[in-house]
Coordinates of C-alpha atoms and ligand atoms in Angstrom, one line a residue:
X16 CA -15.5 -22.0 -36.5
X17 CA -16.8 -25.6 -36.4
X18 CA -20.5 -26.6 -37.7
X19 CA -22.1 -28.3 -35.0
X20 CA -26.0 -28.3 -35.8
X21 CA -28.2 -27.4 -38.6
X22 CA -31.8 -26.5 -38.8
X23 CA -33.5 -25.7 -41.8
X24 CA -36.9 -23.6 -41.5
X25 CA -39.6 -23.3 -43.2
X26 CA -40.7 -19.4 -44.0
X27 CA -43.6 -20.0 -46.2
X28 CA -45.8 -22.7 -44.3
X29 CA -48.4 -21.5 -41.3
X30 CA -48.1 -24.7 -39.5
X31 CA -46.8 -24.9 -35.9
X32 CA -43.3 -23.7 -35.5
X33 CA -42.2 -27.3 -34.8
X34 CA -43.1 -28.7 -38.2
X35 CA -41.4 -26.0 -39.8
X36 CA -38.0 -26.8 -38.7
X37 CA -35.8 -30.0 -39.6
X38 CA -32.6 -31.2 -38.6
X39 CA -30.0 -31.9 -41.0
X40 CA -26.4 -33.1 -41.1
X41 CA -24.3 -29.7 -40.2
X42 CA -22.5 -30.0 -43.5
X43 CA -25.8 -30.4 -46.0
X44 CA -26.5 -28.0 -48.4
X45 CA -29.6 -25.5 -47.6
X46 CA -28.9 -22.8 -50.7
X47 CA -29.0 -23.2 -53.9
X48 CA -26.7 -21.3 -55.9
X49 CA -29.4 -18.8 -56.8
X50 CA -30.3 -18.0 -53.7
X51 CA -29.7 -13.7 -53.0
X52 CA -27.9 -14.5 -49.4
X53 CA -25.3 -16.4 -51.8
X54 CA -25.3 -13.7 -54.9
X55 CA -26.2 -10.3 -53.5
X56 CA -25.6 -10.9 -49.7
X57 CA -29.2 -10.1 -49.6
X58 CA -30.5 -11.0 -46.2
X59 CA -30.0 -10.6 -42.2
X60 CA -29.1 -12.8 -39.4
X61 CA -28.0 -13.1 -35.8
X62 CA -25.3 -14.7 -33.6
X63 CA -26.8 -15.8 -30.2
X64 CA -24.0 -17.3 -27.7
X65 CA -24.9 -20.6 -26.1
X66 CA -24.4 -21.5 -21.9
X67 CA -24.8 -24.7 -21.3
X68 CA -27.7 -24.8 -23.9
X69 CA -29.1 -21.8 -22.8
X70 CA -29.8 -19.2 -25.6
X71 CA -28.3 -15.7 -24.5
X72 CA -30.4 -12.5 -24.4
X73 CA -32.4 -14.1 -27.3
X74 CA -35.3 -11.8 -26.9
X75 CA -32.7 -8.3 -27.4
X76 CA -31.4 -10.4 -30.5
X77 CA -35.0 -11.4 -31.8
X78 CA -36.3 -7.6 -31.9
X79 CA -32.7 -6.4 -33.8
X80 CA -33.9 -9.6 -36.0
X81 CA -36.9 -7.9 -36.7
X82 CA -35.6 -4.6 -36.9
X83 CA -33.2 -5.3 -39.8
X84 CA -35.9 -7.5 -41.5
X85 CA -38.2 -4.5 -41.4
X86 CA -35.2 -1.8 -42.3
X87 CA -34.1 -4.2 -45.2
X88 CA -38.2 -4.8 -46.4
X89 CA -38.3 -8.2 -45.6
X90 CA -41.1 -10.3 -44.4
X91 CA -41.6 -9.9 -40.3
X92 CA -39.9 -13.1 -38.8
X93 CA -42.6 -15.0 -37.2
X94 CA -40.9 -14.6 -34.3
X95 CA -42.1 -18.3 -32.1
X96 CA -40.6 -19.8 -34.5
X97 CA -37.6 -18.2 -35.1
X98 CA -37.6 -18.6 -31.5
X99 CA -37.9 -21.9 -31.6
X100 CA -35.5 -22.6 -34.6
X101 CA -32.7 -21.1 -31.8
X102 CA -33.7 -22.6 -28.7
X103 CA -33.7 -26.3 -30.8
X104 CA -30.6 -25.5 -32.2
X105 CA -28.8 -24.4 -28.8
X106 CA -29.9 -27.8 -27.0
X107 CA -28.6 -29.6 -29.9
X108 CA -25.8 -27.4 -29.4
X109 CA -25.3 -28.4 -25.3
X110 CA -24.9 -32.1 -27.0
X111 CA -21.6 -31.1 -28.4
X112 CA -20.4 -28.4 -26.0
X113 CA -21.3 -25.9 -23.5
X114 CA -20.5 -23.0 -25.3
X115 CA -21.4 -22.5 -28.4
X116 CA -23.4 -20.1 -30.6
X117 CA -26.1 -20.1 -33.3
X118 CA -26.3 -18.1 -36.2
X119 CA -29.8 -17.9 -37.6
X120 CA -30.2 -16.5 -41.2
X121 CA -32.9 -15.0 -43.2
X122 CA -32.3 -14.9 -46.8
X123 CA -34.6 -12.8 -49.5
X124 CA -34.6 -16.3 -50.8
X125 CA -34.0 -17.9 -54.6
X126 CA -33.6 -15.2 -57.3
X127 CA -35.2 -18.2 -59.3
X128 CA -37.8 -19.0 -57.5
X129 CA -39.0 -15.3 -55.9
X130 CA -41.3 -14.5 -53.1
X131 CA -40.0 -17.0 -50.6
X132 CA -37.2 -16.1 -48.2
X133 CA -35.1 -19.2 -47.0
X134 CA -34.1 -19.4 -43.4
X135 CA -32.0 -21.5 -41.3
X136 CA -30.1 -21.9 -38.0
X137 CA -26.1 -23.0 -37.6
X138 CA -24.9 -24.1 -34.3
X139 CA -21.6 -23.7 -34.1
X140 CA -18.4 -23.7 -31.8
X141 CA -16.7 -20.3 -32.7
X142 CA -13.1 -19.7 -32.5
X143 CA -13.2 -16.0 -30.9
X144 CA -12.9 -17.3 -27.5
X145 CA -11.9 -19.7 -25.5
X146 CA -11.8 -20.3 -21.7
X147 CA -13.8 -17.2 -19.6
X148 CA -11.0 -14.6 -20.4
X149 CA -11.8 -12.6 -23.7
X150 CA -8.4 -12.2 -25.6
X151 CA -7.0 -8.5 -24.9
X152 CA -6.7 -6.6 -28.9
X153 CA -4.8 -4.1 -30.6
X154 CA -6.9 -1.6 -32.4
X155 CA -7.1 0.4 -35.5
X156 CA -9.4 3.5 -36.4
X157 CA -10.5 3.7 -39.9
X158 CA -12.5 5.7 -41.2
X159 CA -15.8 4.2 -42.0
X160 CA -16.7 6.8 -44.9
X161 CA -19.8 8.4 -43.5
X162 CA -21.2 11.1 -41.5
X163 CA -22.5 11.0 -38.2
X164 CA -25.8 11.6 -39.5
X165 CA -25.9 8.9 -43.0
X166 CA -28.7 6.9 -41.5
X167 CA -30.8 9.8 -41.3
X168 CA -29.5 11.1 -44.2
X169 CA -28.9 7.9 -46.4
X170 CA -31.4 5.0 -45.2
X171 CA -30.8 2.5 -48.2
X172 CA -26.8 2.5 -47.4
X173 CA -28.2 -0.1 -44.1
X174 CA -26.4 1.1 -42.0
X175 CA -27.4 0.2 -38.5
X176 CA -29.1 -3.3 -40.1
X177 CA -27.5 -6.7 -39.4
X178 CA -27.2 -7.5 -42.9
X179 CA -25.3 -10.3 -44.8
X180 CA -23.0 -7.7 -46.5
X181 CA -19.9 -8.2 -44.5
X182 CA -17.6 -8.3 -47.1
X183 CA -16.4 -4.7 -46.5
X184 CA -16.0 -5.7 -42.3
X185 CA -14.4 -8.3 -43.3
X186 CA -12.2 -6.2 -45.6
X187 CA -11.4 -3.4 -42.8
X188 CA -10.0 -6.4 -40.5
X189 CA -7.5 -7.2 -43.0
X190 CA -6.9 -3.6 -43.2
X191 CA -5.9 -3.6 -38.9
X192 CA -4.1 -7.1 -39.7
X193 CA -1.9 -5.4 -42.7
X194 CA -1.3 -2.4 -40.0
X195 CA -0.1 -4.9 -36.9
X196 CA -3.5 -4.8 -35.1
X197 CA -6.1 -7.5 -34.9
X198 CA -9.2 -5.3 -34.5
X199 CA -11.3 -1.7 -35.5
X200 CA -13.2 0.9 -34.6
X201 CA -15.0 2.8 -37.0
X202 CA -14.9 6.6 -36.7
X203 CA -17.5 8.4 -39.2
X204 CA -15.6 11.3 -41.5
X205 CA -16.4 14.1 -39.3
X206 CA -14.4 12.9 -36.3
X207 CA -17.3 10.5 -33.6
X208 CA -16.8 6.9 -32.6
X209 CA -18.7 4.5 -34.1
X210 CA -18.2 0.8 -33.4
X211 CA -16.1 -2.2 -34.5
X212 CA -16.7 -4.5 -37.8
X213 CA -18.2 -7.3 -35.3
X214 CA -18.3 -5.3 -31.8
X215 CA -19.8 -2.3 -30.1
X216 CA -17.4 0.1 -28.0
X217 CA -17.4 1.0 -24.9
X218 CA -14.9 3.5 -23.2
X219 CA -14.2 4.6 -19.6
X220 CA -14.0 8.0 -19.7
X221 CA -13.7 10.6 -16.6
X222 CA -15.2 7.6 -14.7
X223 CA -18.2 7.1 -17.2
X224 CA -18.8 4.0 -19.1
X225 CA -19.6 5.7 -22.2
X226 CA -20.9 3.6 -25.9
X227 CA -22.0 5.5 -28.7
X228 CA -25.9 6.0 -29.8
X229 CA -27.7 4.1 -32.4
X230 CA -28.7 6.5 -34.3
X231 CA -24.7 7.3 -35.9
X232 CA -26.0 4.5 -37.9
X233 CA -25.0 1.8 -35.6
X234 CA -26.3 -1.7 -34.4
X235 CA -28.0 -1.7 -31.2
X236 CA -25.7 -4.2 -29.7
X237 CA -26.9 -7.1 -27.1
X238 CA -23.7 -7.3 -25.1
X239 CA -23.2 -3.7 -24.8
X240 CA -26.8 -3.4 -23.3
X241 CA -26.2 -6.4 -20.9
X242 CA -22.4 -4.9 -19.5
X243 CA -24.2 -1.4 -18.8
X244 CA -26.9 -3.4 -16.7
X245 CA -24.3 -4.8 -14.8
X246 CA -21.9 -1.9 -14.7
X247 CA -25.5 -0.2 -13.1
X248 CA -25.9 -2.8 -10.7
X249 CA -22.6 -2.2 -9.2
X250 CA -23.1 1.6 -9.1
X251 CA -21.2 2.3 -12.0
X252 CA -22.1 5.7 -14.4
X253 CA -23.1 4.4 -17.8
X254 CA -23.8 6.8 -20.6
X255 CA -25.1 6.5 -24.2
X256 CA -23.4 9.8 -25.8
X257 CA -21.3 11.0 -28.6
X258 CA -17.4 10.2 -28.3
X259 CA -14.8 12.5 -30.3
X260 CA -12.0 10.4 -31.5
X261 CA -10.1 12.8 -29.3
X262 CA -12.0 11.5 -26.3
X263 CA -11.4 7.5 -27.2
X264 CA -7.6 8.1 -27.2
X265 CA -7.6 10.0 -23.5
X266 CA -10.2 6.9 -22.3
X267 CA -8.4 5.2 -19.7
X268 CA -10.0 1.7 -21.1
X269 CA -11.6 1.0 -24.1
X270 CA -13.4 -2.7 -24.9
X271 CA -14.9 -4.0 -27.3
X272 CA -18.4 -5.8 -26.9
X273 CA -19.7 -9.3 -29.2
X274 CA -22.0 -11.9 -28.4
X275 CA -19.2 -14.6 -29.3
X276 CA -16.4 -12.5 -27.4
X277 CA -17.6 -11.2 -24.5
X278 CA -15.9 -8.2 -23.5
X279 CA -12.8 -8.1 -24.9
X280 CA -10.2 -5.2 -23.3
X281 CA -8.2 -2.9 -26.2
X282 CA -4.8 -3.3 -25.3
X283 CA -3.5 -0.2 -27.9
X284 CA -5.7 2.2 -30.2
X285 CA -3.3 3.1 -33.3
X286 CA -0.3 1.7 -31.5
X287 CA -0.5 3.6 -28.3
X288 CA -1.0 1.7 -25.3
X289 CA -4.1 1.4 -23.0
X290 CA -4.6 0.3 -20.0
X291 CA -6.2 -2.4 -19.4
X292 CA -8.4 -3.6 -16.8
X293 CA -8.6 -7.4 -16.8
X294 CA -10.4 -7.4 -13.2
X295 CA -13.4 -5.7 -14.2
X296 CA -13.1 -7.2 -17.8
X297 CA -13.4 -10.8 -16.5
X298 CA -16.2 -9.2 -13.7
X299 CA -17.8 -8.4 -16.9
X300 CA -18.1 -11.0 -18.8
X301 CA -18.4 -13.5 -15.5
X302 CA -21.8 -11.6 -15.2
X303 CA -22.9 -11.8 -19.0
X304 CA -22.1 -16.1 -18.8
X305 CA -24.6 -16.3 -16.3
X306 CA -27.4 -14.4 -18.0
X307 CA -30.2 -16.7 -18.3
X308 CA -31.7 -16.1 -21.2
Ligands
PLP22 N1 -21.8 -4.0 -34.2 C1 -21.6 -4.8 -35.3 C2 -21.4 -4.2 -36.6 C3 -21.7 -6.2 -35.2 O1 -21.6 -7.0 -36.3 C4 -21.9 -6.8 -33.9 C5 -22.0 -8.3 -33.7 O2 -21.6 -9.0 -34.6 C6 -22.0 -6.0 -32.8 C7 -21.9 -4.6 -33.0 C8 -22.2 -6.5 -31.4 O3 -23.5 -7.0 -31.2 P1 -23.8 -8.1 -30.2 O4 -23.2 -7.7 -28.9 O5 -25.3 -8.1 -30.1 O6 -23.3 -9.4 -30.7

């Protein structure tokens, strides 16, 4: 990825959402090195994709904002400013290029100095995609370690929360590299399809579009929501429902879903070969560039 923009906010101050934001050189420092983001991973954030400055599906991303904040017991986000921290960050952004994304970031704050989260916005160019065509990828299933039901059962583990604990995500992709693949799905220890370290899942499946529910302990995910509204528009069957790891590996195409990516197609699962439908892969994410907002 390439720093682009920087915005640091204010989260203490009740003045205006404009005088709580300043623009600094991409590189500066906004942490200090007791801050809980830095030494606990303590904290949440978001990655919005940027069109031609325009901020995608920023309102989906704002409520999951809010959503982990409240799962995690952080302050609400006041969310004009947040809103405004992105939306000033992604015209920034459109100086540079025209597409981008921003990854906005609220930390518990300074173990030092408690009681004030710290928050800021990175624009950035990321290196998942380039072009329109999301890069096809072969896929691992490893097994996340919980049941279906752990965020019911288990509500501190976070799971479901955008948090800024990724070091075990980022573990399981070196876990697919090490095994000759370049991505994941997660499958919970009694056999259902979860999602990927960085995606959400769908599979085609007896002519259903089918993507696992939230409640397996899994992130409502933005691009996910946006492909079924298109997949709807052009008549397609869309389902939220359960999928048996037996089901994923008779699905005659699997993708996987991100902001930054797009839709990307699963080319193998395990080392088996899938088909893969680049037509409707490239109508997808054709149709989720031109979002508005
Ligand atoms: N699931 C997880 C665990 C993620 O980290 C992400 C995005 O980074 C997603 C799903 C996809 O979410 P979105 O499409 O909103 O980017």
């Amino acid at each position: 990825m390439l720093p682009l923009t920087l915005h640091r906010l204010d989260l203490v101050s009740d003045a205006d959402a404009s005088d709580c934001l300043t623009r600094v050189e991409p590189r500066d420092g906004v942490l200090t090195a007791t801050d809980l983001s830095a030494t606990r991973g303590d904290g949440i954030f978001e990655t919005v994709v940027v069109v031609d400055g325009i901020p995608q599906a920023l309102g989906p991303h704002l409520d999951r904002f809010e959503r982990s904040a409240a799962m995690l017991d952080l302050p609400a986000p006041r969310r004009e400013l947040w809103m405004r921290a992105v939306t000033e960050a992604a015209a920034a952004l459109h100086e540079h290029t025209s597409r981008g994304a921003v990854k906005f970031v609220m930390s518990r704050g300074d173990e030092a100095a408690p009681a004030a989260p710290t928050g800021w916005a990175l624009g950035f160019a990321p290196d998942s995609r380039t072009g329109t065509r999301a890069p096809e990828v072969d896929v691992v299933l490893l097994d996340r370690g919980y049941r279906h039901d752990v965020a019911q059962t288990s509500p501190w583990l976070l799971q479901g929360a955008k948090t800024l604990s990724y070091a075990v995500n980022m573990a399981a992709l070196r876990e697919a590299r090490r095994r000759g693949a370049q991505d994941v799905i997660f499958t919970s220890i009694d056999g259902f399809v979860l999602e990927g370290p960085n995606s959400t899942v769908i599979a085609r499946i007896d002519g259903d579009y089918v993507t696992p529910p939230t409640d397996l302990g899994l992130l409502p995910g933005t691009t996910q929501a946006d492909a079924f509204t298109a997949l709807e528009g052009w008549g397609e069957s869309v389902a939220t429902r359960r999928i048996e790891v037996a089901d994923l590996r008779r699905a005659d195409a699997v993708w996987l879903c991100s902001s930054t990516r797009g839709v990307a197609p699963v080319r193998s699962l395990d080392g088996t070969a899938l088909a893969v439908d680049i037509p409707l892969s490239d109508r997808l994410n054709d149709a989720l560039d031109a979002r508005k907002a």
